[in-house]
Amino acid sequence: QYDSDEMLFWTKEEYMKFIPTMANKTYSYMAFELLYWCGIRLGELRALTPADIDFETNTLSITKSYQRIKGEDVITKPKTKKSIRKVVMPDTVAKEMKDFLDSIYGLEQEDRIFPISKSYLHHEMDRGVKESGVKRIRIHDLRHSHVAHCIELGFSPVAIAERMGHEGINITFNYAHLYPSKQKALADKLNEDRGDVDTTEKKEAE
């Protein structure tokens, strides 16, 4: 189970403060853009090849994961069956990604796009946090941030679970505490709805 104290995330405002600090390093910039806006796992990001991207539909095909085990590069199947999925990139991110790929000389269809290490990204995150003043979260918390963002946009747990490759929607429900404001909005909506019911009942009674 997730420990709610452990689950840190950035709001969109915090992310938007952080990302300009990566502008001068295209690999870092693009890696963070995909992690935040697509919610993919770090291993999934590191396994991506140009062949996995369809710019007609702005889709990433997540079919594998990259790990470094005992100094060896290992490409494995994703975490679970549900992890094999297609993730649609926002248009702006897809455009950035296309420009990024076009800028990499000699990149073949089956080459890994992000041959960067976890520690490199940690280092970059430290740098960006220091420059932007946002709180330090873990790389994996960018995935939590994406879920939180989707909750804030009002998407259903089912839709979010599908995008994230969660095995069941109960995992997505573990994130509910991230946006207490949603609880208030929900209650307000119910109050409004309840109000409507009352007035019609009164009319019928008259």
Coordinates of C-alpha atoms in Angstrom, one line a residue:
Q1 CA 0.0 0.0 0.0
Y2 CA 1.1 3.6 -0.6
D3 CA 2.0 5.6 2.4
S4 CA 0.2 8.9 1.9
D5 CA 3.1 10.8 3.6
E6 CA 5.4 9.2 1.0
M7 CA 3.4 10.3 -2.0
L8 CA 4.7 13.6 -3.0
F9 CA 3.7 15.4 -6.2
W10 CA 4.1 18.6 -8.1
T11 CA 1.0 20.7 -9.0
K12 CA 1.1 22.0 -12.6
E13 CA 2.2 25.4 -11.2
E14 CA 5.2 23.8 -9.6
Y15 CA 6.1 21.8 -12.7
M16 CA 5.8 24.9 -14.9
K17 CA 8.3 26.7 -12.5
F18 CA 10.7 23.8 -12.7
I19 CA 10.8 22.9 -16.4
P20 CA 12.4 26.2 -17.7
T21 CA 15.5 25.2 -15.7
M22 CA 15.9 22.3 -18.2
A23 CA 15.6 24.4 -21.3
N24 CA 19.3 24.4 -22.1
K25 CA 19.6 20.6 -22.0
T26 CA 17.3 18.9 -24.5
Y27 CA 17.6 15.4 -23.2
S28 CA 16.7 16.4 -19.7
Y29 CA 13.9 18.7 -20.9
M30 CA 12.3 16.1 -23.0
A31 CA 12.6 13.3 -20.5
F32 CA 10.8 15.5 -17.8
E33 CA 8.2 16.6 -20.3
L34 CA 7.3 12.9 -21.1
L35 CA 7.4 11.8 -17.5
Y36 CA 5.1 14.7 -16.3
W37 CA 2.7 15.0 -19.2
C38 CA 2.4 11.3 -20.1
G39 CA 2.9 9.7 -16.7
I40 CA 5.1 6.9 -18.0
R41 CA 7.5 5.1 -15.7
L42 CA 11.2 5.8 -15.9
G43 CA 12.0 2.3 -17.2
E44 CA 9.3 2.8 -19.9
L45 CA 10.9 6.2 -20.9
R46 CA 14.4 4.7 -21.1
A47 CA 13.2 1.8 -23.3
L48 CA 11.5 4.1 -25.9
T49 CA 12.7 4.0 -29.5
P50 CA 11.6 6.1 -32.5
A51 CA 9.6 3.0 -33.7
D52 CA 7.4 3.3 -30.6
I53 CA 6.2 6.7 -31.6
D54 CA 3.4 7.4 -34.1
F55 CA 3.2 11.1 -34.9
E56 CA 0.1 10.7 -36.9
T57 CA -1.8 10.0 -33.7
N58 CA 0.8 11.4 -31.3
T59 CA 0.9 8.1 -29.6
L60 CA 3.6 6.4 -27.5
S61 CA 3.4 2.5 -27.6
I62 CA 4.6 1.3 -24.2
T63 CA 5.6 -2.3 -24.7
K64 CA 8.8 -2.7 -22.7
S65 CA 10.9 -1.4 -19.9
Y66 CA 14.6 -0.7 -19.6
Q67 CA 16.5 -1.6 -16.4
R68 CA 20.2 -1.7 -15.6
I69 CA 20.8 -4.9 -13.6
K70 CA 24.2 -5.7 -12.2
G71 CA 25.9 -3.5 -14.8
E72 CA 24.0 -5.1 -17.7
D73 CA 21.4 -3.3 -19.9
V74 CA 18.2 -5.3 -19.7
I75 CA 15.1 -4.7 -21.7
T76 CA 12.2 -6.4 -20.0
K77 CA 8.4 -6.7 -20.4
P78 CA 6.6 -3.9 -18.6
K79 CA 5.6 -4.3 -15.0
T80 CA 2.2 -6.0 -15.6
K81 CA 0.0 -6.9 -18.5
K82 CA -2.0 -3.7 -18.2
S83 CA 1.3 -1.8 -18.5
I84 CA 1.3 -2.6 -22.2
R85 CA -0.7 0.4 -23.5
K86 CA -0.8 3.3 -25.8
V87 CA -0.4 6.8 -24.3
V88 CA -1.4 9.8 -26.3
M89 CA 0.9 12.8 -25.9
P90 CA -0.5 16.4 -25.7
D91 CA 0.0 18.1 -29.0
T92 CA 2.6 20.5 -27.8
V93 CA 4.6 17.7 -26.2
A94 CA 4.4 15.6 -29.4
K95 CA 5.7 18.6 -31.4
E96 CA 8.6 19.0 -29.0
M97 CA 9.3 15.3 -29.3
K98 CA 9.3 15.4 -33.1
D99 CA 11.7 18.3 -33.1
F100 CA 13.9 16.6 -30.5
L101 CA 14.1 13.3 -32.6
D102 CA 14.9 15.3 -35.7
S103 CA 17.8 16.9 -33.9
I104 CA 19.4 13.6 -33.0
Y105 CA 21.9 12.7 -35.7
G106 CA 21.9 9.1 -36.9
L107 CA 19.2 7.9 -34.6
E108 CA 17.8 4.5 -35.9
Q109 CA 14.2 3.3 -35.5
E110 CA 15.2 0.7 -33.0
D111 CA 17.7 2.9 -31.0
R112 CA 16.9 3.9 -27.5
I113 CA 16.0 7.6 -27.5
F114 CA 17.0 8.3 -23.9
P115 CA 20.4 6.5 -23.1
I116 CA 20.5 8.4 -19.8
S117 CA 20.9 7.0 -16.3
K118 CA 18.7 7.3 -13.3
S119 CA 21.4 9.1 -11.4
Y120 CA 21.8 11.6 -14.3
L121 CA 18.1 12.5 -14.0
H122 CA 18.3 12.7 -10.2
H123 CA 21.2 15.1 -10.6
E124 CA 19.2 17.2 -13.1
M125 CA 16.2 17.3 -10.8
D126 CA 18.4 18.5 -7.9
R127 CA 19.7 21.2 -10.2
G128 CA 16.3 22.3 -11.3
V129 CA 14.8 22.2 -7.8
K130 CA 17.6 24.4 -6.6
E131 CA 17.2 26.9 -9.4
S132 CA 13.4 27.0 -9.3
G133 CA 12.8 26.8 -5.6
V134 CA 10.1 24.1 -5.9
K135 CA 10.1 21.2 -3.4
R136 CA 12.2 18.1 -4.1
I137 CA 10.2 15.1 -5.2
R138 CA 11.4 11.7 -6.5
I139 CA 11.5 10.9 -10.2
H140 CA 8.7 8.4 -9.7
D141 CA 6.6 11.2 -8.1
L142 CA 6.3 12.7 -11.5
R143 CA 4.0 9.8 -12.2
H144 CA 2.0 10.7 -9.1
S145 CA 2.0 14.3 -10.3
H146 CA 0.4 13.1 -13.6
V147 CA -2.3 11.2 -11.9
A148 CA -3.0 14.1 -9.6
H149 CA -3.2 16.4 -12.6
C150 CA -5.7 14.0 -14.3
I151 CA -7.8 13.9 -11.1
E152 CA -7.8 17.7 -11.1
L153 CA -9.0 17.8 -14.7
G154 CA -11.9 15.6 -13.6
F155 CA -11.1 12.3 -15.3
S156 CA -12.6 9.1 -14.0
P157 CA -10.4 6.6 -12.1
V158 CA -11.1 4.1 -14.9
A159 CA -9.7 6.5 -17.6
I160 CA -6.7 7.3 -15.4
A161 CA -6.0 3.7 -14.6
E162 CA -6.0 2.9 -18.3
R163 CA -3.6 5.7 -19.2
M164 CA -1.3 4.8 -16.3
G165 CA -1.3 1.1 -16.9
H166 CA -2.5 0.4 -13.4
E167 CA -3.6 -3.2 -12.8
G168 CA -6.8 -2.1 -11.1
I169 CA -8.6 1.1 -10.4
N170 CA -8.1 0.7 -6.7
I171 CA -4.5 1.8 -7.3
T172 CA -5.8 5.0 -8.8
F173 CA -8.2 5.5 -5.8
N174 CA -5.1 5.6 -3.6
Y175 CA -4.4 9.0 -5.1
A176 CA -7.7 10.5 -4.1
H177 CA -6.3 12.3 -1.1
L178 CA -4.0 14.3 -3.3
Y179 CA -6.7 16.7 -4.3
P180 CA -9.0 17.4 -1.3
S181 CA -10.4 20.3 -3.3
K182 CA -12.1 17.7 -5.5
Q183 CA -14.1 16.5 -2.4
K184 CA -15.4 20.0 -1.8
A185 CA -16.4 20.4 -5.5
L186 CA -18.1 17.0 -5.4
A187 CA -20.1 18.0 -2.3
D188 CA -21.1 21.3 -3.8
K189 CA -22.3 19.5 -6.9
L190 CA -24.4 17.1 -4.8
N191 CA -25.8 20.0 -2.8
E192 CA -26.9 21.7 -6.1
D193 CA -28.4 18.4 -7.3
R194 CA -30.1 17.8 -4.1
G195 CA -31.6 21.3 -4.2
D196 CA -33.1 20.6 -7.6
V197 CA -34.7 17.4 -6.3
D198 CA -36.3 19.4 -3.5
T199 CA -37.9 22.0 -5.7
T200 CA -39.5 19.5 -8.0
E201 CA -40.8 17.4 -5.1
K202 CA -42.4 20.6 -3.6
K203 CA -44.0 21.3 -6.9
E204 CA -45.5 17.9 -7.1
A205 CA -46.8 18.1 -3.5
E206 CA -48.6 21.4 -4.2

